[in-house]
C-alpha cells in the first residue's frame, strides 16, 4: 500500500506523458486510481499549435494548390492574401479542436464497447487512457513536421502509403495513410491501457479500442466511394 501511494504522488501529468513511452503499464495503473483529462488535453492542443506553426509555409503551399483547383471550377474566384490568412487561421483553430477531441470521442466509444464486454472501469479513466496514449500520435506529428520541413515534401507520410505512388483521394491511399507507424503504436498502447483500466481480456480490450478506428475507416470510405461514382 505504501508503494502504491508513493507511485501515485510521483505521477504528475508530465511524468505520465513520459511514462507512456517508457512504462505505460505504470501510467495506466495510476490513471485507474486517479484519471484526469483536462491538463493532458490542453498540452495536446499546444503541441498541435506548435507543429502547425512550424509548417506554416508548407500549409500555405498546400492551401494555394487547393484554391487553384477551386479556381478551375469557379473562374470568378480569386486568391487573395486576406483570404489565405483567414483560411490558415481557420485551419489552426479547427485543427486544434479536432486534435483535442478525437481521443475524447474515441474514449467515449471505447467505454461503451467496454461496458458491453463487461468492463469495470469508469468513463473518465477510459477517456484518460486514450488521451495520454494520444501523445504517441503527437510525437509522430512533430517528427513528421520536421521531416517535411527538411525534405520539402509536403505529402510525406510515415504510413505504408509512402511506398505507393497513388492519388491522395484514392480509397487504398486513405486506408494506408491511416496506419501511420505512430498510430499503430498508439492503438497497441491503448489496448494495454483499456485492458488494465476496464479489467478486460486482451481480445475484448482490442475490440473496444479498434471499433472506433473501424468507424473512422467507414466514414472516410463512403465519401471517397461516392466521389468515384
JSON list of C-alpha atoms in Angstrom, two decimals:
[
{"chain": "A", "resi": 1, "resn": "UNK", "atom": "CA", "xyz": [0.00, 0.00, 0.00]},
{"chain": "A", "resi": 2, "resn": "UNK", "atom": "CA", "xyz": [2.80, 2.43, 0.82]},
{"chain": "A", "resi": 3, "resn": "UNK", "atom": "CA", "xyz": [4.48, 1.73, -2.51]},
{"chain": "A", "resi": 4, "resn": "UNK", "atom": "CA", "xyz": [1.23, 2.44, -4.38]},
{"chain": "A", "resi": 5, "resn": "UNK", "atom": "CA", "xyz": [0.79, 5.76, -2.54]},
{"chain": "A", "resi": 6, "resn": "UNK", "atom": "CA", "xyz": [4.35, 6.82, -3.42]},
{"chain": "A", "resi": 7, "resn": "UNK", "atom": "CA", "xyz": [3.80, 5.98, -7.09]},
{"chain": "A", "resi": 8, "resn": "UNK", "atom": "CA", "xyz": [0.50, 7.92, -7.12]},
{"chain": "A", "resi": 9, "resn": "UNK", "atom": "CA", "xyz": [2.15, 11.03, -5.73]},
{"chain": "A", "resi": 10, "resn": "UNK", "atom": "CA", "xyz": [5.02, 10.89, -8.23]},
{"chain": "A", "resi": 11, "resn": "UNK", "atom": "CA", "xyz": [2.83, 10.51, -11.31]},
{"chain": "A", "resi": 12, "resn": "UNK", "atom": "CA", "xyz": [2.29, 14.12, -12.34]},
{"chain": "A", "resi": 13, "resn": "UNK", "atom": "CA", "xyz": [0.90, 14.98, -15.78]},
{"chain": "A", "resi": 14, "resn": "UNK", "atom": "CA", "xyz": [4.38, 15.27, -17.26]},
{"chain": "A", "resi": 15, "resn": "UNK", "atom": "CA", "xyz": [5.63, 12.09, -15.60]},
{"chain": "A", "resi": 16, "resn": "UNK", "atom": "CA", "xyz": [2.61, 10.31, -17.07]},
{"chain": "A", "resi": 17, "resn": "UNK", "atom": "CA", "xyz": [3.39, 11.67, -20.53]},
{"chain": "A", "resi": 18, "resn": "UNK", "atom": "CA", "xyz": [6.97, 10.48, -20.18]},
{"chain": "A", "resi": 19, "resn": "UNK", "atom": "CA", "xyz": [5.79, 7.15, -18.79]},
{"chain": "A", "resi": 20, "resn": "UNK", "atom": "CA", "xyz": [3.58, 6.49, -21.80]},
{"chain": "A", "resi": 21, "resn": "UNK", "atom": "CA", "xyz": [6.77, 5.99, -23.82]},
{"chain": "A", "resi": 22, "resn": "UNK", "atom": "CA", "xyz": [8.85, 4.08, -21.26]},
{"chain": "A", "resi": 23, "resn": "UNK", "atom": "CA", "xyz": [6.46, 2.39, -18.83]},
{"chain": "A", "resi": 24, "resn": "UNK", "atom": "CA", "xyz": [2.82, 2.65, -19.98]},
{"chain": "A", "resi": 25, "resn": "UNK", "atom": "CA", "xyz": [1.57, -0.03, -17.60]},
{"chain": "A", "resi": 26, "resn": "UNK", "atom": "CA", "xyz": [2.61, 2.05, -14.58]},
{"chain": "A", "resi": 27, "resn": "UNK", "atom": "CA", "xyz": [0.88, 5.09, -16.07]},
{"chain": "A", "resi": 28, "resn": "UNK", "atom": "CA", "xyz": [-2.35, 3.19, -16.69]},
{"chain": "A", "resi": 29, "resn": "UNK", "atom": "CA", "xyz": [-2.36, 1.75, -13.18]},
{"chain": "A", "resi": 30, "resn": "UNK", "atom": "CA", "xyz": [-2.05, 5.33, -11.91]},
{"chain": "A", "resi": 31, "resn": "UNK", "atom": "CA", "xyz": [-4.78, 6.54, -14.26]},
{"chain": "A", "resi": 32, "resn": "UNK", "atom": "CA", "xyz": [-7.05, 3.78, -12.97]},
{"chain": "A", "resi": 33, "resn": "UNK", "atom": "CA", "xyz": [-6.71, 5.27, -9.48]},
{"chain": "A", "resi": 34, "resn": "UNK", "atom": "CA", "xyz": [-6.75, 8.93, -10.44]},
{"chain": "A", "resi": 35, "resn": "UNK", "atom": "CA", "xyz": [-7.81, 9.73, -14.02]},
{"chain": "A", "resi": 36, "resn": "UNK", "atom": "CA", "xyz": [-7.51, 13.21, -15.50]},
{"chain": "A", "resi": 37, "resn": "UNK", "atom": "CA", "xyz": [-8.41, 14.68, -18.88]},
{"chain": "A", "resi": 38, "resn": "UNK", "atom": "CA", "xyz": [-8.20, 18.49, -18.95]},
{"chain": "A", "resi": 39, "resn": "UNK", "atom": "CA", "xyz": [-4.46, 19.09, -18.43]},
{"chain": "A", "resi": 40, "resn": "UNK", "atom": "CA", "xyz": [-3.19, 16.48, -20.94]},
{"chain": "A", "resi": 41, "resn": "UNK", "atom": "CA", "xyz": [-5.79, 17.66, -23.47]},
{"chain": "A", "resi": 42, "resn": "UNK", "atom": "CA", "xyz": [-4.55, 21.26, -23.19]},
{"chain": "A", "resi": 43, "resn": "UNK", "atom": "CA", "xyz": [-0.98, 20.04, -23.70]},
{"chain": "A", "resi": 44, "resn": "UNK", "atom": "CA", "xyz": [-2.06, 18.11, -26.81]},
{"chain": "A", "resi": 45, "resn": "UNK", "atom": "CA", "xyz": [-3.64, 21.30, -28.15]},
{"chain": "A", "resi": 46, "resn": "UNK", "atom": "CA", "xyz": [-0.42, 23.22, -27.50]},
{"chain": "A", "resi": 47, "resn": "UNK", "atom": "CA", "xyz": [1.58, 20.56, -29.35]},
{"chain": "A", "resi": 48, "resn": "UNK", "atom": "CA", "xyz": [-0.72, 20.78, -32.36]},
{"chain": "A", "resi": 49, "resn": "UNK", "atom": "CA", "xyz": [-0.44, 24.57, -32.44]},
{"chain": "A", "resi": 50, "resn": "UNK", "atom": "CA", "xyz": [3.37, 24.32, -32.31]},
{"chain": "A", "resi": 51, "resn": "UNK", "atom": "CA", "xyz": [3.55, 21.79, -35.15]},
{"chain": "A", "resi": 52, "resn": "UNK", "atom": "CA", "xyz": [1.07, 23.82, -37.20]},
{"chain": "A", "resi": 53, "resn": "UNK", "atom": "CA", "xyz": [3.12, 26.98, -36.83]},
{"chain": "A", "resi": 54, "resn": "UNK", "atom": "CA", "xyz": [6.27, 25.03, -37.75]},
{"chain": "A", "resi": 55, "resn": "UNK", "atom": "CA", "xyz": [4.66, 24.11, -41.06]},
{"chain": "A", "resi": 56, "resn": "UNK", "atom": "CA", "xyz": [3.10, 27.44, -41.99]},
{"chain": "A", "resi": 57, "resn": "UNK", "atom": "CA", "xyz": [4.97, 27.72, -45.29]},
{"chain": "A", "resi": 58, "resn": "UNK", "atom": "CA", "xyz": [4.04, 24.13, -46.20]},
{"chain": "A", "resi": 59, "resn": "UNK", "atom": "CA", "xyz": [0.40, 24.62, -45.21]},
{"chain": "A", "resi": 60, "resn": "UNK", "atom": "CA", "xyz": [0.30, 27.81, -47.26]},
{"chain": "A", "resi": 61, "resn": "UNK", "atom": "CA", "xyz": [1.67, 25.95, -50.28]},
{"chain": "A", "resi": 62, "resn": "UNK", "atom": "CA", "xyz": [-0.93, 23.16, -50.00]},
{"chain": "A", "resi": 63, "resn": "UNK", "atom": "CA", "xyz": [-3.72, 25.69, -49.49]},
{"chain": "A", "resi": 64, "resn": "UNK", "atom": "CA", "xyz": [-2.74, 27.62, -52.61]},
{"chain": "A", "resi": 65, "resn": "UNK", "atom": "CA", "xyz": [-2.76, 24.40, -54.65]},
{"chain": "A", "resi": 66, "resn": "UNK", "atom": "CA", "xyz": [-6.23, 23.56, -53.38]},
{"chain": "A", "resi": 67, "resn": "UNK", "atom": "CA", "xyz": [-7.52, 27.05, -54.13]},
{"chain": "A", "resi": 68, "resn": "UNK", "atom": "CA", "xyz": [-6.09, 26.90, -57.65]},
{"chain": "A", "resi": 69, "resn": "UNK", "atom": "CA", "xyz": [-8.12, 23.74, -58.19]},
{"chain": "A", "resi": 70, "resn": "UNK", "atom": "CA", "xyz": [-11.19, 25.60, -56.93]},
{"chain": "A", "resi": 71, "resn": "UNK", "atom": "CA", "xyz": [-10.46, 28.41, -59.39]},
{"chain": "A", "resi": 72, "resn": "UNK", "atom": "CA", "xyz": [-10.65, 25.94, -62.27]},
{"chain": "A", "resi": 73, "resn": "UNK", "atom": "CA", "xyz": [-14.22, 25.16, -61.26]},
{"chain": "A", "resi": 74, "resn": "UNK", "atom": "CA", "xyz": [-15.19, 28.74, -60.41]},
{"chain": "A", "resi": 75, "resn": "UNK", "atom": "CA", "xyz": [-13.26, 31.19, -62.60]},
{"chain": "A", "resi": 76, "resn": "UNK", "atom": "CA", "xyz": [-14.65, 34.20, -60.74]},
{"chain": "A", "resi": 77, "resn": "UNK", "atom": "CA", "xyz": [-12.90, 33.08, -57.55]},
{"chain": "A", "resi": 78, "resn": "UNK", "atom": "CA", "xyz": [-9.70, 34.96, -56.71]},
{"chain": "A", "resi": 79, "resn": "UNK", "atom": "CA", "xyz": [-6.89, 34.04, -54.31]},
{"chain": "A", "resi": 80, "resn": "UNK", "atom": "CA", "xyz": [-6.08, 36.99, -52.06]},
{"chain": "A", "resi": 81, "resn": "UNK", "atom": "CA", "xyz": [-3.63, 37.39, -49.18]},
{"chain": "A", "resi": 82, "resn": "UNK", "atom": "CA", "xyz": [-6.51, 38.24, -46.87]},
{"chain": "A", "resi": 83, "resn": "UNK", "atom": "CA", "xyz": [-8.35, 35.05, -47.80]},
{"chain": "A", "resi": 84, "resn": "UNK", "atom": "CA", "xyz": [-5.20, 32.96, -47.28]},
{"chain": "A", "resi": 85, "resn": "UNK", "atom": "CA", "xyz": [-4.68, 34.39, -43.79]},
{"chain": "A", "resi": 86, "resn": "UNK", "atom": "CA", "xyz": [-8.28, 33.69, -42.81]},
{"chain": "A", "resi": 87, "resn": "UNK", "atom": "CA", "xyz": [-8.03, 30.13, -44.17]},
{"chain": "A", "resi": 88, "resn": "UNK", "atom": "CA", "xyz": [-4.78, 29.50, -42.26]},
{"chain": "A", "resi": 89, "resn": "UNK", "atom": "CA", "xyz": [-6.24, 30.83, -39.01]},
{"chain": "A", "resi": 90, "resn": "UNK", "atom": "CA", "xyz": [-9.41, 28.78, -39.51]},
{"chain": "A", "resi": 91, "resn": "UNK", "atom": "CA", "xyz": [-7.29, 25.68, -40.13]},
{"chain": "A", "resi": 92, "resn": "UNK", "atom": "CA", "xyz": [-5.33, 26.33, -36.95]},
{"chain": "A", "resi": 93, "resn": "UNK", "atom": "CA", "xyz": [-8.48, 26.71, -34.87]},
{"chain": "A", "resi": 94, "resn": "UNK", "atom": "CA", "xyz": [-10.32, 23.73, -36.38]},
{"chain": "A", "resi": 95, "resn": "UNK", "atom": "CA", "xyz": [-7.23, 21.50, -36.29]},
{"chain": "A", "resi": 96, "resn": "UNK", "atom": "CA", "xyz": [-6.51, 22.30, -32.65]},
{"chain": "A", "resi": 97, "resn": "UNK", "atom": "CA", "xyz": [-10.06, 21.46, -31.59]},
{"chain": "A", "resi": 98, "resn": "UNK", "atom": "CA", "xyz": [-10.09, 18.31, -33.71]},
{"chain": "A", "resi": 99, "resn": "UNK", "atom": "CA", "xyz": [-6.74, 17.10, -32.34]},
{"chain": "A", "resi": 100, "resn": "UNK", "atom": "CA", "xyz": [-8.08, 17.52, -28.80]},
{"chain": "A", "resi": 101, "resn": "UNK", "atom": "CA", "xyz": [-11.50, 15.92, -29.19]},
{"chain": "A", "resi": 102, "resn": "UNK", "atom": "CA", "xyz": [-10.50, 12.88, -31.26]},
{"chain": "A", "resi": 103, "resn": "UNK", "atom": "CA", "xyz": [-9.13, 10.87, -28.30]},
{"chain": "A", "resi": 104, "resn": "UNK", "atom": "CA", "xyz": [-12.05, 12.02, -26.14]},
{"chain": "A", "resi": 105, "resn": "UNK", "atom": "CA", "xyz": [-14.66, 10.84, -28.65]},
{"chain": "A", "resi": 106, "resn": "UNK", "atom": "CA", "xyz": [-12.76, 7.59, -29.18]},
{"chain": "A", "resi": 107, "resn": "UNK", "atom": "CA", "xyz": [-12.63, 7.17, -25.42]},
{"chain": "A", "resi": 108, "resn": "UNK", "atom": "CA", "xyz": [-16.40, 7.51, -25.15]},
{"chain": "A", "resi": 109, "resn": "UNK", "atom": "CA", "xyz": [-16.99, 4.92, -27.86]},
{"chain": "A", "resi": 110, "resn": "UNK", "atom": "CA", "xyz": [-14.34, 2.68, -26.34]},
{"chain": "A", "resi": 111, "resn": "UNK", "atom": "CA", "xyz": [-16.03, 2.91, -22.93]},
{"chain": "A", "resi": 112, "resn": "UNK", "atom": "CA", "xyz": [-19.38, 1.94, -24.42]},
{"chain": "A", "resi": 113, "resn": "UNK", "atom": "CA", "xyz": [-17.90, -1.13, -26.09]},
{"chain": "A", "resi": 114, "resn": "UNK", "atom": "CA", "xyz": [-16.06, -1.99, -22.86]},
{"chain": "A", "resi": 115, "resn": "UNK", "atom": "CA", "xyz": [-19.31, -1.91, -20.90]},
{"chain": "A", "resi": 116, "resn": "UNK", "atom": "CA", "xyz": [-20.86, -4.30, -23.42]},
{"chain": "A", "resi": 117, "resn": "UNK", "atom": "CA", "xyz": [-17.86, -6.56, -22.81]},
{"chain": "A", "resi": 118, "resn": "UNK", "atom": "CA", "xyz": [-18.44, -6.38, -19.02]},
{"chain": "A", "resi": 119, "resn": "UNK", "atom": "CA", "xyz": [-15.77, -3.74, -18.39]},
{"chain": "A", "resi": 120, "resn": "UNK", "atom": "CA", "xyz": [-15.43, -2.41, -14.85]},
{"chain": "A", "resi": 121, "resn": "UNK", "atom": "CA", "xyz": [-13.68, 0.90, -15.43]},
{"chain": "A", "resi": 122, "resn": "UNK", "atom": "CA", "xyz": [-15.03, 4.43, -15.22]},
{"chain": "A", "resi": 123, "resn": "UNK", "atom": "CA", "xyz": [-15.72, 6.66, -18.24]},
{"chain": "A", "resi": 124, "resn": "UNK", "atom": "CA", "xyz": [-13.20, 9.27, -17.10]},
{"chain": "A", "resi": 125, "resn": "UNK", "atom": "CA", "xyz": [-10.48, 6.63, -16.73]},
{"chain": "A", "resi": 126, "resn": "UNK", "atom": "CA", "xyz": [-11.19, 5.24, -20.21]},
{"chain": "A", "resi": 127, "resn": "UNK", "atom": "CA", "xyz": [-11.00, 8.67, -21.82]},
{"chain": "A", "resi": 128, "resn": "UNK", "atom": "CA", "xyz": [-7.86, 9.45, -19.83]},
{"chain": "A", "resi": 129, "resn": "UNK", "atom": "CA", "xyz": [-6.19, 6.31, -21.23]},
{"chain": "A", "resi": 130, "resn": "UNK", "atom": "CA", "xyz": [-6.94, 7.38, -24.80]},
{"chain": "A", "resi": 131, "resn": "UNK", "atom": "CA", "xyz": [-5.85, 10.98, -24.19]},
{"chain": "A", "resi": 132, "resn": "UNK", "atom": "CA", "xyz": [-2.48, 10.03, -22.71]},
{"chain": "A", "resi": 133, "resn": "UNK", "atom": "CA", "xyz": [-1.92, 7.36, -25.36]},
{"chain": "A", "resi": 134, "resn": "UNK", "atom": "CA", "xyz": [-2.51, 10.06, -27.99]},
{"chain": "A", "resi": 135, "resn": "UNK", "atom": "CA", "xyz": [0.81, 11.66, -27.05]},
{"chain": "A", "resi": 136, "resn": "UNK", "atom": "CA", "xyz": [2.36, 8.92, -29.17]},
{"chain": "A", "resi": 137, "resn": "UNK", "atom": "CA", "xyz": [0.45, 10.29, -32.17]},
{"chain": "A", "resi": 138, "resn": "UNK", "atom": "CA", "xyz": [1.53, 13.80, -31.17]},
{"chain": "A", "resi": 139, "resn": "UNK", "atom": "CA", "xyz": [5.19, 12.74, -31.20]},
{"chain": "A", "resi": 140, "resn": "UNK", "atom": "CA", "xyz": [4.65, 11.31, -34.67]},
{"chain": "A", "resi": 141, "resn": "UNK", "atom": "CA", "xyz": [3.20, 14.62, -35.85]},
{"chain": "A", "resi": 142, "resn": "UNK", "atom": "CA", "xyz": [6.22, 16.51, -34.51]},
{"chain": "A", "resi": 143, "resn": "UNK", "atom": "CA", "xyz": [8.64, 14.15, -36.27]},
{"chain": "A", "resi": 144, "resn": "UNK", "atom": "CA", "xyz": [6.63, 14.28, -39.49]},
{"chain": "A", "resi": 145, "resn": "UNK", "atom": "CA", "xyz": [6.55, 18.09, -39.42]},
{"chain": "A", "resi": 146, "resn": "UNK", "atom": "CA", "xyz": [10.34, 18.22, -39.04]},
{"chain": "A", "resi": 147, "resn": "UNK", "atom": "CA", "xyz": [10.84, 15.73, -41.89]},
{"chain": "A", "resi": 148, "resn": "UNK", "atom": "CA", "xyz": [8.52, 17.72, -44.17]},
{"chain": "A", "resi": 149, "resn": "UNK", "atom": "CA", "xyz": [10.47, 20.89, -43.47]},
{"chain": "A", "resi": 150, "resn": "UNK", "atom": "CA", "xyz": [13.81, 19.16, -44.09]},
{"chain": "A", "resi": 151, "resn": "UNK", "atom": "CA", "xyz": [12.77, 17.30, -47.26]},
{"chain": "A", "resi": 152, "resn": "UNK", "atom": "CA", "xyz": [10.38, 19.89, -48.64]},
{"chain": "A", "resi": 153, "resn": "UNK", "atom": "CA", "xyz": [7.95, 17.06, -49.38]},
{"chain": "A", "resi": 154, "resn": "UNK", "atom": "CA", "xyz": [4.55, 18.35, -48.29]},
{"chain": "A", "resi": 155, "resn": "UNK", "atom": "CA", "xyz": [2.91, 14.96, -48.87]},
{"chain": "A", "resi": 156, "resn": "UNK", "atom": "CA", "xyz": [5.38, 12.94, -46.82]},
{"chain": "A", "resi": 157, "resn": "UNK", "atom": "CA", "xyz": [3.82, 10.26, -44.64]},
{"chain": "A", "resi": 158, "resn": "UNK", "atom": "CA", "xyz": [5.03, 7.75, -42.07]},
{"chain": "A", "resi": 159, "resn": "UNK", "atom": "CA", "xyz": [2.47, 5.19, -43.19]},
{"chain": "A", "resi": 160, "resn": "UNK", "atom": "CA", "xyz": [2.66, 2.34, -45.76]},
{"chain": "A", "resi": 161, "resn": "UNK", "atom": "CA", "xyz": [1.25, 4.80, -48.31]},
{"chain": "A", "resi": 162, "resn": "UNK", "atom": "CA", "xyz": [4.80, 6.17, -48.70]},
{"chain": "A", "resi": 163, "resn": "UNK", "atom": "CA", "xyz": [5.71, 3.02, -50.67]},
{"chain": "A", "resi": 164, "resn": "UNK", "atom": "CA", "xyz": [2.99, 3.54, -53.25]},
{"chain": "A", "resi": 165, "resn": "UNK", "atom": "CA", "xyz": [2.53, 6.10, -55.99]},
{"chain": "A", "resi": 166, "resn": "UNK", "atom": "CA", "xyz": [-1.16, 6.84, -55.65]},
{"chain": "A", "resi": 167, "resn": "UNK", "atom": "CA", "xyz": [-3.54, 9.75, -55.92]},
{"chain": "A", "resi": 168, "resn": "UNK", "atom": "CA", "xyz": [-4.23, 11.13, -52.44]},
{"chain": "A", "resi": 169, "resn": "UNK", "atom": "CA", "xyz": [-8.01, 10.77, -52.87]},
{"chain": "A", "resi": 170, "resn": "UNK", "atom": "CA", "xyz": [-7.99, 7.03, -53.64]},
{"chain": "A", "resi": 171, "resn": "UNK", "atom": "CA", "xyz": [-9.50, 4.59, -51.18]},
{"chain": "A", "resi": 172, "resn": "UNK", "atom": "CA", "xyz": [-6.33, 2.50, -50.80]},
{"chain": "A", "resi": 173, "resn": "UNK", "atom": "CA", "xyz": [-4.27, 5.63, -50.17]},
{"chain": "A", "resi": 174, "resn": "UNK", "atom": "CA", "xyz": [-6.70, 6.82, -47.48]},
{"chain": "A", "resi": 175, "resn": "UNK", "atom": "CA", "xyz": [-6.65, 3.44, -45.74]},
{"chain": "A", "resi": 176, "resn": "UNK", "atom": "CA", "xyz": [-2.88, 3.06, -45.84]},
{"chain": "A", "resi": 177, "resn": "UNK", "atom": "CA", "xyz": [-2.34, 6.66, -44.71]},
{"chain": "A", "resi": 178, "resn": "UNK", "atom": "CA", "xyz": [-4.34, 5.98, -41.56]},
{"chain": "A", "resi": 179, "resn": "UNK", "atom": "CA", "xyz": [-1.90, 3.29, -40.43]},
{"chain": "A", "resi": 180, "resn": "UNK", "atom": "CA", "xyz": [0.91, 5.69, -39.60]},
{"chain": "A", "resi": 181, "resn": "UNK", "atom": "CA", "xyz": [3.56, 3.86, -37.54]},
{"chain": "A", "resi": 182, "resn": "UNK", "atom": "CA", "xyz": [2.84, 6.10, -34.55]},
{"chain": "A", "resi": 183, "resn": "UNK", "atom": "CA", "xyz": [-0.91, 5.50, -34.86]},
{"chain": "A", "resi": 184, "resn": "UNK", "atom": "CA", "xyz": [-0.30, 1.75, -34.80]},
{"chain": "A", "resi": 185, "resn": "UNK", "atom": "CA", "xyz": [1.82, 2.09, -31.64]},
{"chain": "A", "resi": 186, "resn": "UNK", "atom": "CA", "xyz": [-0.87, 4.33, -30.12]},
{"chain": "A", "resi": 187, "resn": "UNK", "atom": "CA", "xyz": [-3.50, 1.66, -30.76]},
{"chain": "A", "resi": 188, "resn": "UNK", "atom": "CA", "xyz": [-1.35, -1.07, -29.18]},
{"chain": "A", "resi": 189, "resn": "UNK", "atom": "CA", "xyz": [-0.62, 1.06, -26.10]},
{"chain": "A", "resi": 190, "resn": "UNK", "atom": "CA", "xyz": [-4.31, 1.99, -25.83]},
{"chain": "A", "resi": 191, "resn": "UNK", "atom": "CA", "xyz": [-5.25, -1.69, -25.80]},
{"chain": "A", "resi": 192, "resn": "UNK", "atom": "CA", "xyz": [-2.86, -2.22, -22.88]},
{"chain": "A", "resi": 193, "resn": "UNK", "atom": "CA", "xyz": [-4.44, 0.72, -21.06]},
{"chain": "A", "resi": 194, "resn": "UNK", "atom": "CA", "xyz": [-8.03, -0.37, -21.62]},
{"chain": "A", "resi": 195, "resn": "UNK", "atom": "CA", "xyz": [-7.15, -3.90, -20.53]},
{"chain": "A", "resi": 196, "resn": "UNK", "atom": "CA", "xyz": [-5.86, -2.52, -17.22]},
{"chain": "A", "resi": 197, "resn": "UNK", "atom": "CA", "xyz": [-8.50, 0.14, -16.57]},
{"chain": "A", "resi": 198, "resn": "UNK", "atom": "CA", "xyz": [-11.50, -1.91, -17.66]},
{"chain": "A", "resi": 199, "resn": "UNK", "atom": "CA", "xyz": [-10.11, -5.24, -16.39]},
{"chain": "A", "resi": 200, "resn": "UNK", "atom": "CA", "xyz": [-10.77, -6.96, -19.71]},
{"chain": "A", "resi": 201, "resn": "UNK", "atom": "CA", "xyz": [-9.06, -9.70, -21.67]},
{"chain": "A", "resi": 202, "resn": "UNK", "atom": "CA", "xyz": [-6.67, -8.61, -24.40]},
{"chain": "A", "resi": 203, "resn": "UNK", "atom": "CA", "xyz": [-9.19, -9.59, -27.09]},
{"chain": "A", "resi": 204, "resn": "UNK", "atom": "CA", "xyz": [-12.03, -7.61, -25.52]},
{"chain": "A", "resi": 205, "resn": "UNK", "atom": "CA", "xyz": [-9.76, -4.61, -24.91]},
{"chain": "A", "resi": 206, "resn": "UNK", "atom": "CA", "xyz": [-8.59, -4.75, -28.53]},
{"chain": "A", "resi": 207, "resn": "UNK", "atom": "CA", "xyz": [-12.17, -4.80, -29.81]},
{"chain": "A", "resi": 208, "resn": "UNK", "atom": "CA", "xyz": [-13.03, -1.78, -27.64]},
{"chain": "A", "resi": 209, "resn": "UNK", "atom": "CA", "xyz": [-10.05, 0.20, -28.96]},
{"chain": "A", "resi": 210, "resn": "UNK", "atom": "CA", "xyz": [-10.27, -0.84, -32.62]},
{"chain": "A", "resi": 211, "resn": "UNK", "atom": "CA", "xyz": [-14.01, -0.34, -33.15]},
{"chain": "A", "resi": 212, "resn": "UNK", "atom": "CA", "xyz": [-13.67, 3.49, -33.17]},
{"chain": "A", "resi": 213, "resn": "UNK", "atom": "CA", "xyz": [-10.94, 3.08, -35.81]},
{"chain": "A", "resi": 214, "resn": "UNK", "atom": "CA", "xyz": [-13.22, 0.87, -37.89]},
{"chain": "A", "resi": 215, "resn": "UNK", "atom": "CA", "xyz": [-15.95, 3.51, -37.64]},
{"chain": "A", "resi": 216, "resn": "UNK", "atom": "CA", "xyz": [-13.44, 6.14, -38.81]},
{"chain": "A", "resi": 217, "resn": "UNK", "atom": "CA", "xyz": [-12.39, 3.96, -41.75]},
{"chain": "A", "resi": 218, "resn": "UNK", "atom": "CA", "xyz": [-16.03, 3.61, -42.79]},
{"chain": "A", "resi": 219, "resn": "UNK", "atom": "CA", "xyz": [-16.51, 7.39, -42.50]},
{"chain": "A", "resi": 220, "resn": "UNK", "atom": "CA", "xyz": [-13.64, 8.10, -44.92]},
{"chain": "A", "resi": 221, "resn": "UNK", "atom": "CA", "xyz": [-14.64, 5.23, -47.23]},
{"chain": "A", "resi": 222, "resn": "UNK", "atom": "CA", "xyz": [-18.14, 6.43, -48.04]},
{"chain": "A", "resi": 223, "resn": "UNK", "atom": "CA", "xyz": [-17.22, 9.93, -49.35]},
{"chain": "A", "resi": 224, "resn": "UNK", "atom": "CA", "xyz": [-14.38, 8.50, -51.47]},
{"chain": "A", "resi": 225, "resn": "UNK", "atom": "CA", "xyz": [-16.65, 5.84, -52.99]},
{"chain": "A", "resi": 226, "resn": "UNK", "atom": "CA", "xyz": [-19.31, 8.45, -53.71]},
{"chain": "A", "resi": 227, "resn": "UNK", "atom": "CA", "xyz": [-16.66, 10.62, -55.38]},
{"chain": "A", "resi": 228, "resn": "UNK", "atom": "CA", "xyz": [-15.57, 7.76, -57.60]},
{"chain": "A", "resi": 229, "resn": "UNK", "atom": "CA", "xyz": [-19.12, 7.20, -58.87]}
]
